[in-house]
Short mmCIF file of C-alpha atoms in Angstrom, two decimals:
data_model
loop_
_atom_site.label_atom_id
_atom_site.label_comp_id
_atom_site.label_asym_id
_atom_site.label_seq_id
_atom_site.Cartn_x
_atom_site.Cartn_y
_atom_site.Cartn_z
CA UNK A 202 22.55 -15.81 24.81
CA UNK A 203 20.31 -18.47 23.54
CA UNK A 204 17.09 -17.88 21.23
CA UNK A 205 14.70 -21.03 20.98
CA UNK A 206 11.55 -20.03 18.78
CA UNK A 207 8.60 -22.54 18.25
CA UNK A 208 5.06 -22.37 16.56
CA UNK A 209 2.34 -24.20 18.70
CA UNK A 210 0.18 -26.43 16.71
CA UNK A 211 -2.50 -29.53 17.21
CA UNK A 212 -0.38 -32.53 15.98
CA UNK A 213 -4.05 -34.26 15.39
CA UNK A 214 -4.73 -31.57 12.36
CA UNK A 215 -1.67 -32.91 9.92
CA UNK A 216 -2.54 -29.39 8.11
CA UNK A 217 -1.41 -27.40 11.12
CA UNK A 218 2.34 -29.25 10.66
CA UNK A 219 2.21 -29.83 7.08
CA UNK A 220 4.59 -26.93 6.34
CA UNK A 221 7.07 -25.19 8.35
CA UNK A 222 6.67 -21.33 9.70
CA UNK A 223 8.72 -19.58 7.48
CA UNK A 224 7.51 -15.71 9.70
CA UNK A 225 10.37 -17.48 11.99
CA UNK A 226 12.34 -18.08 9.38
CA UNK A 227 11.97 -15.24 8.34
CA UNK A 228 13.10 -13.67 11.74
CA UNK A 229 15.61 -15.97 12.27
CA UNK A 230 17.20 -14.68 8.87
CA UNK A 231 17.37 -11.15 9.57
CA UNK A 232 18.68 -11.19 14.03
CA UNK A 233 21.33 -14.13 12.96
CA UNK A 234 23.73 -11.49 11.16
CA UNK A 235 22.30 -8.72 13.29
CA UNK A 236 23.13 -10.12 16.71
CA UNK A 237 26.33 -12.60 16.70
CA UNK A 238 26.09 -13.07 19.92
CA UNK A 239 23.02 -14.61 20.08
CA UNK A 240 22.54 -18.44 19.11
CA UNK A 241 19.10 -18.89 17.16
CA UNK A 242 16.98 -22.86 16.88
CA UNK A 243 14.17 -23.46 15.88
CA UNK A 244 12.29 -26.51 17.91
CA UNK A 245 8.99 -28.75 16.18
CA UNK A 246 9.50 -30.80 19.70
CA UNK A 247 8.40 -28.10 22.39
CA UNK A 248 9.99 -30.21 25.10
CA UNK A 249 13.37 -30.46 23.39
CA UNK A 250 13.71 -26.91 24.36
CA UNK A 251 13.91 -27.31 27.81
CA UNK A 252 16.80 -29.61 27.84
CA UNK A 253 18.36 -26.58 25.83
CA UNK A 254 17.74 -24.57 28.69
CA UNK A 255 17.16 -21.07 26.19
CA UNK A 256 17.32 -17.88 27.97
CA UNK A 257 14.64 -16.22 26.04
CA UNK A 258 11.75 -18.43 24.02
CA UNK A 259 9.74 -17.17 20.92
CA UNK A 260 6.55 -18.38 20.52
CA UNK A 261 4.54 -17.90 17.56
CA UNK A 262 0.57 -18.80 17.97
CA UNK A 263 -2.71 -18.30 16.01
CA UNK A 264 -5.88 -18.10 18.11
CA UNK A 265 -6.86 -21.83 18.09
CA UNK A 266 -3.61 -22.38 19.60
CA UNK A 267 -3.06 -19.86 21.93
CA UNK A 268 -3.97 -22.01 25.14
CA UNK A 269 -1.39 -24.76 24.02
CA UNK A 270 0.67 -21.16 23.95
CA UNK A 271 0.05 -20.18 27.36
CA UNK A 272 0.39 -23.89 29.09
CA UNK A 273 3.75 -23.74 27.47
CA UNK A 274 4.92 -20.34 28.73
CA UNK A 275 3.83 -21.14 32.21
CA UNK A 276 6.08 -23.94 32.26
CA UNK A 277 9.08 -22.50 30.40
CA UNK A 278 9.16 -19.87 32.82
CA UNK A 279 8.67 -22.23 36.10
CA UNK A 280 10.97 -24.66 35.16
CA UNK A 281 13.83 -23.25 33.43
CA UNK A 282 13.23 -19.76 33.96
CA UNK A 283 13.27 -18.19 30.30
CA UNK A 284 11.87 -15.48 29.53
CA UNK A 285 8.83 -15.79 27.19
CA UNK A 286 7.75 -13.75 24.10
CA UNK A 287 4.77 -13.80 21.82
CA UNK A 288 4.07 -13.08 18.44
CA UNK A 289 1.41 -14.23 15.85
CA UNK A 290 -1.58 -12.76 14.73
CA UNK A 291 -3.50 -13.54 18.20
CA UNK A 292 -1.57 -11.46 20.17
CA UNK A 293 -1.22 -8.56 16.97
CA UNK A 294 -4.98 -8.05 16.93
CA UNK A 295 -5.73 -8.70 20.79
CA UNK A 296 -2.37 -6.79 22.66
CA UNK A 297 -4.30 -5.69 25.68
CA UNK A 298 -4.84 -9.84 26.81
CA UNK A 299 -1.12 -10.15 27.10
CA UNK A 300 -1.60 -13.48 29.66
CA UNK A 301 0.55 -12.90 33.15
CA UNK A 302 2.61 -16.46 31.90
CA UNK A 303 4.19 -14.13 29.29
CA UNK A 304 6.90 -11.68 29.15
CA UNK A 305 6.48 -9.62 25.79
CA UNK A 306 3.71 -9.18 22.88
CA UNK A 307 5.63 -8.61 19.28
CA UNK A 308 2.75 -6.86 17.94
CA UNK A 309 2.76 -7.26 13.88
CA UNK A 310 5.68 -7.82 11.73
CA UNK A 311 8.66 -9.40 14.25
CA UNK A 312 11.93 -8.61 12.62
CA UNK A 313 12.82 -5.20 13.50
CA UNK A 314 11.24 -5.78 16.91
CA UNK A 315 12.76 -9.26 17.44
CA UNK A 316 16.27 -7.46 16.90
CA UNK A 317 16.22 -4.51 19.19
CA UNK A 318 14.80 -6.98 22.26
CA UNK A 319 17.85 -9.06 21.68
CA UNK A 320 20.11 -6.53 22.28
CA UNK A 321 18.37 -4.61 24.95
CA UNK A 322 18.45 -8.44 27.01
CA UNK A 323 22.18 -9.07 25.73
CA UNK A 324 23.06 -5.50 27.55
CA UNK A 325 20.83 -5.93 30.84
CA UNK A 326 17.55 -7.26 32.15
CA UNK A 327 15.43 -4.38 31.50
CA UNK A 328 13.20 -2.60 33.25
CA UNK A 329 9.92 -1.19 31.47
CA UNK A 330 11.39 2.32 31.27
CA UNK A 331 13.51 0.63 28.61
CA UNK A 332 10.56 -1.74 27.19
CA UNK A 333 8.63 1.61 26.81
CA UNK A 334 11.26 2.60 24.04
CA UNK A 335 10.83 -0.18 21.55
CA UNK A 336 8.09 0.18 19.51
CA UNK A 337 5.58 -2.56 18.81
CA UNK A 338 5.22 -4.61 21.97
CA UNK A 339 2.78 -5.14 25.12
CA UNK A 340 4.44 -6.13 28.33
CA UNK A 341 3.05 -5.65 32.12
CA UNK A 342 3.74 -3.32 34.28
CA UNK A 343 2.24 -2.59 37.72
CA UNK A 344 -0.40 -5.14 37.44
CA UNK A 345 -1.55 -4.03 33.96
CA UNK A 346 -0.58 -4.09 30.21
CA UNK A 347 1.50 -1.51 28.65
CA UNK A 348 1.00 -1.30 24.66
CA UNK A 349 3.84 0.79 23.08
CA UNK A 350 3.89 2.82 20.34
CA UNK A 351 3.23 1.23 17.09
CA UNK A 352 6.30 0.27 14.62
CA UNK A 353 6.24 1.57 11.00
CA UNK A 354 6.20 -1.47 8.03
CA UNK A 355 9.08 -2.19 6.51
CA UNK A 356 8.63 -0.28 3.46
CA UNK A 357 11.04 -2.61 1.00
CA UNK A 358 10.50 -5.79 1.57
CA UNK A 359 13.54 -6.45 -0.36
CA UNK A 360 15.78 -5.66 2.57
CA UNK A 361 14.74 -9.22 4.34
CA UNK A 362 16.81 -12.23 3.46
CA UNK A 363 15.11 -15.11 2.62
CA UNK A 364 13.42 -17.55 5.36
CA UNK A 365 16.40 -19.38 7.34
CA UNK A 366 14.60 -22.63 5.78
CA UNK A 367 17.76 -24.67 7.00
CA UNK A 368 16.99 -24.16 10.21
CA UNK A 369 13.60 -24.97 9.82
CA UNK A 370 14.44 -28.41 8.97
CA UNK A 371 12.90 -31.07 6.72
CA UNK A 372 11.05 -32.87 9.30
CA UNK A 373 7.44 -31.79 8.44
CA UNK A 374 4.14 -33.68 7.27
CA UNK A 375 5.08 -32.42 3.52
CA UNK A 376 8.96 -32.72 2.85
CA UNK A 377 10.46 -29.96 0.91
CA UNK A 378 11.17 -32.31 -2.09
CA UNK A 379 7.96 -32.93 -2.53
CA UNK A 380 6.57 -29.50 -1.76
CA UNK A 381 8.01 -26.25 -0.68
CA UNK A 382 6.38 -22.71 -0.34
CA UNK A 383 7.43 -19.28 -0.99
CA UNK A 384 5.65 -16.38 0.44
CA UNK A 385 5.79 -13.45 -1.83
CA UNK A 386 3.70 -10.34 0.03
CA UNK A 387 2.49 -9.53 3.39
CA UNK A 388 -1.31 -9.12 3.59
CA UNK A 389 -4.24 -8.72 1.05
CA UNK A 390 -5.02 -5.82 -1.36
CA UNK A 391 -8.60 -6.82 -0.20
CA UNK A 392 -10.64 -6.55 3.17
CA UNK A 393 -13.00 -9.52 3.78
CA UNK A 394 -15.67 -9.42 6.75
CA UNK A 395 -13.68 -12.91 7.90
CA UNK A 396 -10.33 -12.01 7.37
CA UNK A 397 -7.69 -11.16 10.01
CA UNK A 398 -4.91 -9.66 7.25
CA UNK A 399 -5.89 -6.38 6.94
CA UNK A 400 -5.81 -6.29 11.31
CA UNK A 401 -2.40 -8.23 11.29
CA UNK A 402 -0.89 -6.32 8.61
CA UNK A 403 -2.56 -3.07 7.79
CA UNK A 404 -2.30 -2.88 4.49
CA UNK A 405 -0.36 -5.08 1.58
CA UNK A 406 3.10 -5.00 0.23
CA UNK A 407 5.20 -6.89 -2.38
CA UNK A 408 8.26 -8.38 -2.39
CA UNK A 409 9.84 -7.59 -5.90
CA UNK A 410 9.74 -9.97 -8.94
CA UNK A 411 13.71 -9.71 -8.81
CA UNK A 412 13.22 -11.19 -5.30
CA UNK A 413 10.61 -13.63 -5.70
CA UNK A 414 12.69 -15.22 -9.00
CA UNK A 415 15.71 -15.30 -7.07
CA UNK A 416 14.14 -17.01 -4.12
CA UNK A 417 12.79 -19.58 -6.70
CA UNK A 418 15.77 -20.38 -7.88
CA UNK A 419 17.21 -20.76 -4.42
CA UNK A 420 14.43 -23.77 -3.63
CA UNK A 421 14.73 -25.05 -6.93
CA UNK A 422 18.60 -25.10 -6.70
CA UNK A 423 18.63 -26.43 -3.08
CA UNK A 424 15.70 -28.60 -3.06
CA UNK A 425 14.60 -29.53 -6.50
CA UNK A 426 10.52 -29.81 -4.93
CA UNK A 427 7.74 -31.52 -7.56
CA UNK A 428 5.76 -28.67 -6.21
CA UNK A 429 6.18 -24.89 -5.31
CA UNK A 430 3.50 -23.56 -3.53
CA UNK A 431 2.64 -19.46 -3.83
CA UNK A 432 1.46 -19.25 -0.01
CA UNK A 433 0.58 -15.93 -0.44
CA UNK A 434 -3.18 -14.48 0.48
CA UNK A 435 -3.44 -13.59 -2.89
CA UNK A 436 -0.47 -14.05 -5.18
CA UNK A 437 -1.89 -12.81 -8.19
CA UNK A 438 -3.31 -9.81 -7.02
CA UNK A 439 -1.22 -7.44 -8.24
CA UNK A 440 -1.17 -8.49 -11.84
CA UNK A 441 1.72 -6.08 -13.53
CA UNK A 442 3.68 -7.77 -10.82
CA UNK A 443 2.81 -11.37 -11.58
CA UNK A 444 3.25 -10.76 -15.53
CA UNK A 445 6.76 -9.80 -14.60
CA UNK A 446 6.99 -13.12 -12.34
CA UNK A 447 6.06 -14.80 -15.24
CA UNK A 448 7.44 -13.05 -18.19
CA UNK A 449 11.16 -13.57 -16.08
CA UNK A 450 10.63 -17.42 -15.18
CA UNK A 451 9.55 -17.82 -19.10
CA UNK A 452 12.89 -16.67 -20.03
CA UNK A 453 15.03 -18.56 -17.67
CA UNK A 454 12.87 -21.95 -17.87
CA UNK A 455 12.09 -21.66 -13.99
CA UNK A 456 8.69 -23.07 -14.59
CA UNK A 457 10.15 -26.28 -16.87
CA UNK A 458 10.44 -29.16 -14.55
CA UNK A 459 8.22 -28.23 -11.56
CA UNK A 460 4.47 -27.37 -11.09
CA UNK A 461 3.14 -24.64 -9.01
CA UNK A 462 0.11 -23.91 -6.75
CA UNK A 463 -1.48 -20.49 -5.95
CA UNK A 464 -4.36 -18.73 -4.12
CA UNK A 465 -6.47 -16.69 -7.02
CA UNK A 466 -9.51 -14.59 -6.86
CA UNK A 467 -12.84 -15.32 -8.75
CA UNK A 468 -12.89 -11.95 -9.76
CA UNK A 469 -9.85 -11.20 -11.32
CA UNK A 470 -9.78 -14.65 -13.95
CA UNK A 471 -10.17 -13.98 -17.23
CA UNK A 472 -8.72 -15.47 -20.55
CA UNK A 473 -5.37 -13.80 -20.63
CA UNK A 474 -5.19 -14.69 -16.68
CA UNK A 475 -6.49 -18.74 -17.31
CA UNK A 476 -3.95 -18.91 -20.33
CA UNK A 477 -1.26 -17.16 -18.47
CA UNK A 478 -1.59 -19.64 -15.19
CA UNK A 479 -1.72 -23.14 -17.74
CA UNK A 480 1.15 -21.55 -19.72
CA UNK A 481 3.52 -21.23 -16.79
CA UNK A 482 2.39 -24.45 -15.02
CA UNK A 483 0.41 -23.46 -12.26
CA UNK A 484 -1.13 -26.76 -12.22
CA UNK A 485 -3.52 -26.19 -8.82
CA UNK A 486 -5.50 -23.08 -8.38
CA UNK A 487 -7.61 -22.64 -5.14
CA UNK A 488 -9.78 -20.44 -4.59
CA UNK A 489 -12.17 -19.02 -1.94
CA UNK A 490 -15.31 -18.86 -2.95
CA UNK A 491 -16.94 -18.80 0.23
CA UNK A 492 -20.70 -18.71 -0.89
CA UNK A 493 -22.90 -18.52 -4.33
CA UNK A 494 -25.41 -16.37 -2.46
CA UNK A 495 -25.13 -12.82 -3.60
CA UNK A 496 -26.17 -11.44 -0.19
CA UNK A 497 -23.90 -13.64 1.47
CA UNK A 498 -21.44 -12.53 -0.34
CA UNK A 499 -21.78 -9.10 0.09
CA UNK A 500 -22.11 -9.16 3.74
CA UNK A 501 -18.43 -11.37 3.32
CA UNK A 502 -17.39 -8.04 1.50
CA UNK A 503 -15.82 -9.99 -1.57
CA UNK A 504 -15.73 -7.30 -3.75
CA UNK A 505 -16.10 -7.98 -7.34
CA UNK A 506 -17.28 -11.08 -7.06
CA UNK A 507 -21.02 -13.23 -7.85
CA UNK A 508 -22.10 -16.14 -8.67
CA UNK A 509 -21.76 -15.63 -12.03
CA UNK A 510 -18.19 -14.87 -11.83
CA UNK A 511 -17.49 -17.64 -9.86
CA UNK A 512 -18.88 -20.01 -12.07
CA UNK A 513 -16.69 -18.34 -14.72
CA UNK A 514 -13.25 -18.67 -13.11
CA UNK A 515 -14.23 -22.48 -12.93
CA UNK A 516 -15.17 -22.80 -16.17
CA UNK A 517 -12.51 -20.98 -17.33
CA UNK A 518 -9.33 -22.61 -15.67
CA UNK A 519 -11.02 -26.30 -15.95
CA UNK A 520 -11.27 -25.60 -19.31
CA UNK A 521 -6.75 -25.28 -19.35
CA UNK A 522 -7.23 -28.04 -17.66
CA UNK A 523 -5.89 -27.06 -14.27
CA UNK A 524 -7.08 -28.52 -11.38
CA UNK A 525 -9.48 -26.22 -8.87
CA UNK A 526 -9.47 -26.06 -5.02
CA UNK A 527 -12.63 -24.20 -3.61
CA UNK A 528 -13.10 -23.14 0.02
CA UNK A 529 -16.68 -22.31 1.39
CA UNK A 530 -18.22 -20.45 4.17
CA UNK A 531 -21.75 -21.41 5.91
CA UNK A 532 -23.22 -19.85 8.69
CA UNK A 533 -23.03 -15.94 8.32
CA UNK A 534 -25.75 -14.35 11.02
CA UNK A 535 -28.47 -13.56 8.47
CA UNK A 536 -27.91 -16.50 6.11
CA UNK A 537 -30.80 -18.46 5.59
CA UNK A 538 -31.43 -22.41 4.46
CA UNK A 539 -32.45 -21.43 1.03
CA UNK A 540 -28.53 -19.14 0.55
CA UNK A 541 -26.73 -22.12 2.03
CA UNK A 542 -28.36 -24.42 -0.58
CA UNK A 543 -27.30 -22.31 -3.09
CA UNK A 544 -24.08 -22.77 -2.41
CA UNK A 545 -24.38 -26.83 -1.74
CA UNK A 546 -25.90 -26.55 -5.05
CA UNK A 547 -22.70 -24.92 -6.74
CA UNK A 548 -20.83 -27.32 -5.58
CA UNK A 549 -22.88 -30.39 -6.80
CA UNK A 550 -22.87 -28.78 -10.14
CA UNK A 551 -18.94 -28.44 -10.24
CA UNK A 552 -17.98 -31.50 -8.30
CA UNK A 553 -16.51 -33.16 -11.12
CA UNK A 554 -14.50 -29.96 -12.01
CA UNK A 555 -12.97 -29.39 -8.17
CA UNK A 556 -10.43 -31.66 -6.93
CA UNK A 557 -10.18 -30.11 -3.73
CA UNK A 558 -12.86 -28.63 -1.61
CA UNK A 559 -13.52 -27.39 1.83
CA UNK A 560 -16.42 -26.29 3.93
CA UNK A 561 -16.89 -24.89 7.32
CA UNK A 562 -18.89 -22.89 9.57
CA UNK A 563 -18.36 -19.03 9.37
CA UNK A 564 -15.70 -18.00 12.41
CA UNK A 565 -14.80 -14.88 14.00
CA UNK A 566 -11.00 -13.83 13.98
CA UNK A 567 -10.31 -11.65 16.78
CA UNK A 568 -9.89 -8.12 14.72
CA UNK A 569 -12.50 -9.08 12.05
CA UNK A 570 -15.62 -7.56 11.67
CA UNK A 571 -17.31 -10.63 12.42
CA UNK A 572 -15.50 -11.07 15.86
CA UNK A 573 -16.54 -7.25 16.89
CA UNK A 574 -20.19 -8.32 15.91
CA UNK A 575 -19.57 -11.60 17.76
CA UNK A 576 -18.58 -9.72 20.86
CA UNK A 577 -21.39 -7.62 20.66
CA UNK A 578 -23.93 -10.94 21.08
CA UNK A 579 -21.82 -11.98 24.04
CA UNK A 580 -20.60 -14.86 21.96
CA UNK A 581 -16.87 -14.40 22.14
CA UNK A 582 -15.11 -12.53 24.60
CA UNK A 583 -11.15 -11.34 25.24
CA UNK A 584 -10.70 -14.06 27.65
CA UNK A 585 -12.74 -17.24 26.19
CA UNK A 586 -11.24 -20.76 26.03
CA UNK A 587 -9.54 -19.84 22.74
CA UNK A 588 -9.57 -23.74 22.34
CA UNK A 589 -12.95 -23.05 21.02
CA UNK A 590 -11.88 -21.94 17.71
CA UNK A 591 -10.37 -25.88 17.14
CA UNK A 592 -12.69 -27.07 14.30
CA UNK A 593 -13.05 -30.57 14.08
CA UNK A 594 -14.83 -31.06 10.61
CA UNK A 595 -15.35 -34.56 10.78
CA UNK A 596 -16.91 -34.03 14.40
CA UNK A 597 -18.92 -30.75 14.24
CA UNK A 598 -20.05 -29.48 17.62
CA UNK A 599 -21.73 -26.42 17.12
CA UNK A 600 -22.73 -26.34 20.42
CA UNK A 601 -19.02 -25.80 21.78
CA UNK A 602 -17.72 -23.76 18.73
CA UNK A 603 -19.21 -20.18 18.51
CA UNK A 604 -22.41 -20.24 16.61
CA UNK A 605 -22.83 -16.89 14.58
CA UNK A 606 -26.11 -17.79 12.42
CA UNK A 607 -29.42 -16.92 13.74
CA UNK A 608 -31.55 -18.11 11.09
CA UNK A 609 -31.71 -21.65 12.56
CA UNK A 610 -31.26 -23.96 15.56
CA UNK A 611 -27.94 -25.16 15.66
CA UNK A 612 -29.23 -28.56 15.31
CA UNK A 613 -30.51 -27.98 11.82
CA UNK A 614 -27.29 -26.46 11.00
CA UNK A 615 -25.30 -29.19 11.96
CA UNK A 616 -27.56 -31.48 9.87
CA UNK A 617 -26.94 -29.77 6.70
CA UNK A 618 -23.23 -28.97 7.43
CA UNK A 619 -22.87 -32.33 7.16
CA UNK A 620 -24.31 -32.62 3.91
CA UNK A 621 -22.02 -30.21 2.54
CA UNK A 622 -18.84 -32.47 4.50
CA UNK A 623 -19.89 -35.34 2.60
CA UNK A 624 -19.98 -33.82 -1.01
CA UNK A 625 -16.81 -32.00 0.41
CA UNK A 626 -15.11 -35.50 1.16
CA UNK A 627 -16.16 -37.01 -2.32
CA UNK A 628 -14.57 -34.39 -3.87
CA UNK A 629 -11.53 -34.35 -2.28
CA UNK A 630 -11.07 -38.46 -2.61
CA UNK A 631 -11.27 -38.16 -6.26
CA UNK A 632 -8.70 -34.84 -6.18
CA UNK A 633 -6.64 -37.08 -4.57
CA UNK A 634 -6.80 -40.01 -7.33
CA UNK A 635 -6.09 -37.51 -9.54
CA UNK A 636 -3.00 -36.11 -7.78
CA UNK A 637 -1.78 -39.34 -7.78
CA UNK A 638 -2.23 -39.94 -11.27
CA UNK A 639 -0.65 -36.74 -12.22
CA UNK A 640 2.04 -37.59 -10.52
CA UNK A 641 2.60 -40.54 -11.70
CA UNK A 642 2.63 -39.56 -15.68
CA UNK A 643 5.08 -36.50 -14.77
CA UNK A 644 6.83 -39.42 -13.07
CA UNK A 645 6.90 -41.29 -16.57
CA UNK A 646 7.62 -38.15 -18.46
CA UNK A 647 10.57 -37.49 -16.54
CA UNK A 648 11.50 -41.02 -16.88
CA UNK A 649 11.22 -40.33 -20.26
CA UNK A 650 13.36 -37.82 -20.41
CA UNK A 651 16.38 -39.29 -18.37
CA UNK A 652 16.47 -42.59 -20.68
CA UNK A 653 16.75 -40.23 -23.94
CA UNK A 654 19.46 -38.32 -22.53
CA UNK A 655 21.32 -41.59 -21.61
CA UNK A 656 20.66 -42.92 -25.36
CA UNK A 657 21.73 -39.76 -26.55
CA UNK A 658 25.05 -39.97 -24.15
CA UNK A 659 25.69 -43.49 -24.90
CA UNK A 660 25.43 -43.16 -28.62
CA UNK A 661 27.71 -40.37 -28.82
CA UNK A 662 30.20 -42.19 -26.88
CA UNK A 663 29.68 -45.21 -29.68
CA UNK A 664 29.93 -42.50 -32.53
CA UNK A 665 33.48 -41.24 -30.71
CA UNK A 666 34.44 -44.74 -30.31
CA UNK A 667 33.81 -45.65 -34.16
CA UNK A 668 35.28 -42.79 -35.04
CA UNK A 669 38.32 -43.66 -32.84
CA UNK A 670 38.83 -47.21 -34.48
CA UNK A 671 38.50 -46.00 -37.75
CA UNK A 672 41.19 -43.55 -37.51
CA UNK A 673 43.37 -46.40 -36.04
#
């Protein structure tokens, strides 16, 4: 039996290929061992994997992608006759809209799930009498869609190998030499009005920091990256946890030689966190901001956090001299001019301390709070072009996306988004330059390094040598 799995993405938005999928990595790693019998690729070209002629296809898909998704079932199914399952956070949150071109719905966390449908097709084709015992899935039946039972977390996270990177391949936007990520927990200990986490995984859980040094040291050891990149939601939200992270890759010099990236919170910076994050060589700290409008931000739920407090996690990690990533939200329903300006004023004020910076317009995740409210104003809808969620931020059309705010015409909106793009763009030009020249002096430092060590090996030889002669 043959197992091709595949992530849809626009190959116009280089962030959507930048890194690779490690959830089917991830899955890959735990049915490999678990079902011998069943050969396992991973394809980046979806048309490679009909010349492979797979019996079963995984498909992986986020909402913006989840037409690509469809067009690709329809034709896996028609032309080589495989059968076709779905997993991602569209299908988690939205189970019911299982399309007709598709077989199966993995609803939430795959690996488990993944497993027990491989052997139930290894044994027999089955019939939904047999679907209807494995928990976690939506299939049809009878001209409708079945939703089964829902499948407990994995309570240790421990118990999952590591992402099947290998079979991932190298042959993304970002290679793993230059950058590779890790992703340490599965959903946020928070519960943003935006954010589809808490649907998709419930609540949040932790690999240990056992686990998470080990897997460092696997990418170090196998890939030796410039960069390691914490992909988590949050990765320093639960801070005893981090410490320990910290305190362990201290003592074993795991943070010597590389530089990391993380998500962070506004909220939870302070001086022991700043000094903690410049002392381990997090060198690039992002972090969603989302507005400096203290209604705004409360209707975003971002607990804990104000404009004062975000001005003080800036001010405190540019003063370590880290670099700072911010991500901003415009649009909410009730926002008005005067909030949005507040934040377009933040920014000015800080645009020489970000190096990164993005803006767009305030979307609606199916499973959010903000798609339920969306729904309710007829604006989205469980069968919608779901190409409508594709963003193209240096062409807004607000007219085609789904407009949420109702404080102005979406003319006016567009307007000022676009003053917040170009601010957004400066930013992000000079972030680069300063990438680049960061780069370039750890470049020279570890140039350094390397012609030291080979003075210090060639003079010893010449000592041993000296020595040698003399004692002749």
């Amino acid at each position: 039996m043959k197992l091709a799995l595949y992530r849809t993405f626009l190959r116009d938005k280089p962030y959507q290929y930048s890194m690779p999928p490690l959830g089917l990595g991830y899955l890959a790693a735990y049915v490999k061992p678990r079902c011998w019998y069943c050969e396992v690729r991973f394809f980046l070209d979806p048309e490679e994997i009909f010349a492979w002629k797979p019996d079963i296809v995984g498909i992986s898909s986020a909402t913006e992608n989840f037409c690509d998704a469809m067009n690709l079932a329809g034709r896996l199914r028609e032309e080589i006759g495989a059968k076709v399952l779905i997993g991602g956070a569209h299908i988690t949150t939205l189970p019911h809209t299982l399309p007709d071109c598709m077989d199966i719905g993995i609803i939430g966390e795959g690996e488990e799930t993944l497993t027990e449908l491989m052997r139930l097709y290894n044994d027999k084709s089955p019939a939904p009498s047999d679907l209807r015992n494995i928990k976690g899935i939506c299939f049809h039946e009878n001209g409708r869609v079945v939703i089964t039972e829902p499948r407990e977390l994995i309570a240790d996270l421990d118990t999952l190998p590591m992402p099947d990177r290998e079979m991932l391949g190298e042959n993304w936007a970002i290679p793993f030499s230059a950058e590779s990520h890790l992703i340490t927990s599965r959903g946020c200990p928070y519960d943003c009005t935006f954010c589809s986490a808490p649907a998709q995984w419930k609540k949040v859980r932790f690999f240990s920091a056992g686990y998470v040094i080990r897997e460092i040291e696997h990418i170090r050891k196998t890939y030796n990256p410039e960069e390691i990149f914490f992909f988590d939601d949050l990765f320093i939200g639960h801070q005893p946890r981090f410490r320990e992270i910290c305190r362990i890759m201290k003592e074993r010099g795991l943070h010597e030689g590389v530089v990391f990236r993380t998500y962070a919170r506004a909220n939870l910076i302070d001086d022991e966190m700043a000094d903690l994050l410049a002392e381990m060589n997090f060198r690039y700290v992002d972090f969603g901001f989302e507005s400096n409008s203290r209604p705004v931000l409360e209707y975003l739920n971002k607990q804990g956090v104000s404009p004062e407090i975000n001005q003080r996690a800036i001010d405190l990690i540019s003063a370590r001299g880290l670099s700072i990533g911010g991500n901003f939200i415009i649009g909410s329903p009730h926002e008005t001019r005067e909030q949005m300006e507040e934040t377009l004023e933040f920014i000015r004020k800080n645009k020489t301390l970000l190096d990164r910076c993005s803006v767009g317009p305030l979307q609606a995740p199916p499973g959010t709070r903000v798609w339920h409210y969306a729904k309710s104003r007829g604006l989205v809808s469980d069968d919608m072009d779901w190409s409508r969620y594709i963003v193209d931020f240096d062409n807004m059309d607000m007219t085609r996306d789904p407009y949420l705010c109702e404080t102005m015409p979406v003319e006016e909106f567009t307007a000022l988004y676009y003053e917040f793009h170009r601010l957004a763009t400066e930013i992000n030009l000079r972030g680069e330059i300063r990438k680049m020249g960061d780069k370039l002096e750890r470049s020279r430092s570890r140039e350094r390094a390397l012609r030291s060590r080979l003075e210090a090996l060639t003079g010893s030889r010449l000592v041993r040598l000296a020595m040698k002669l003399k004692r002749g």
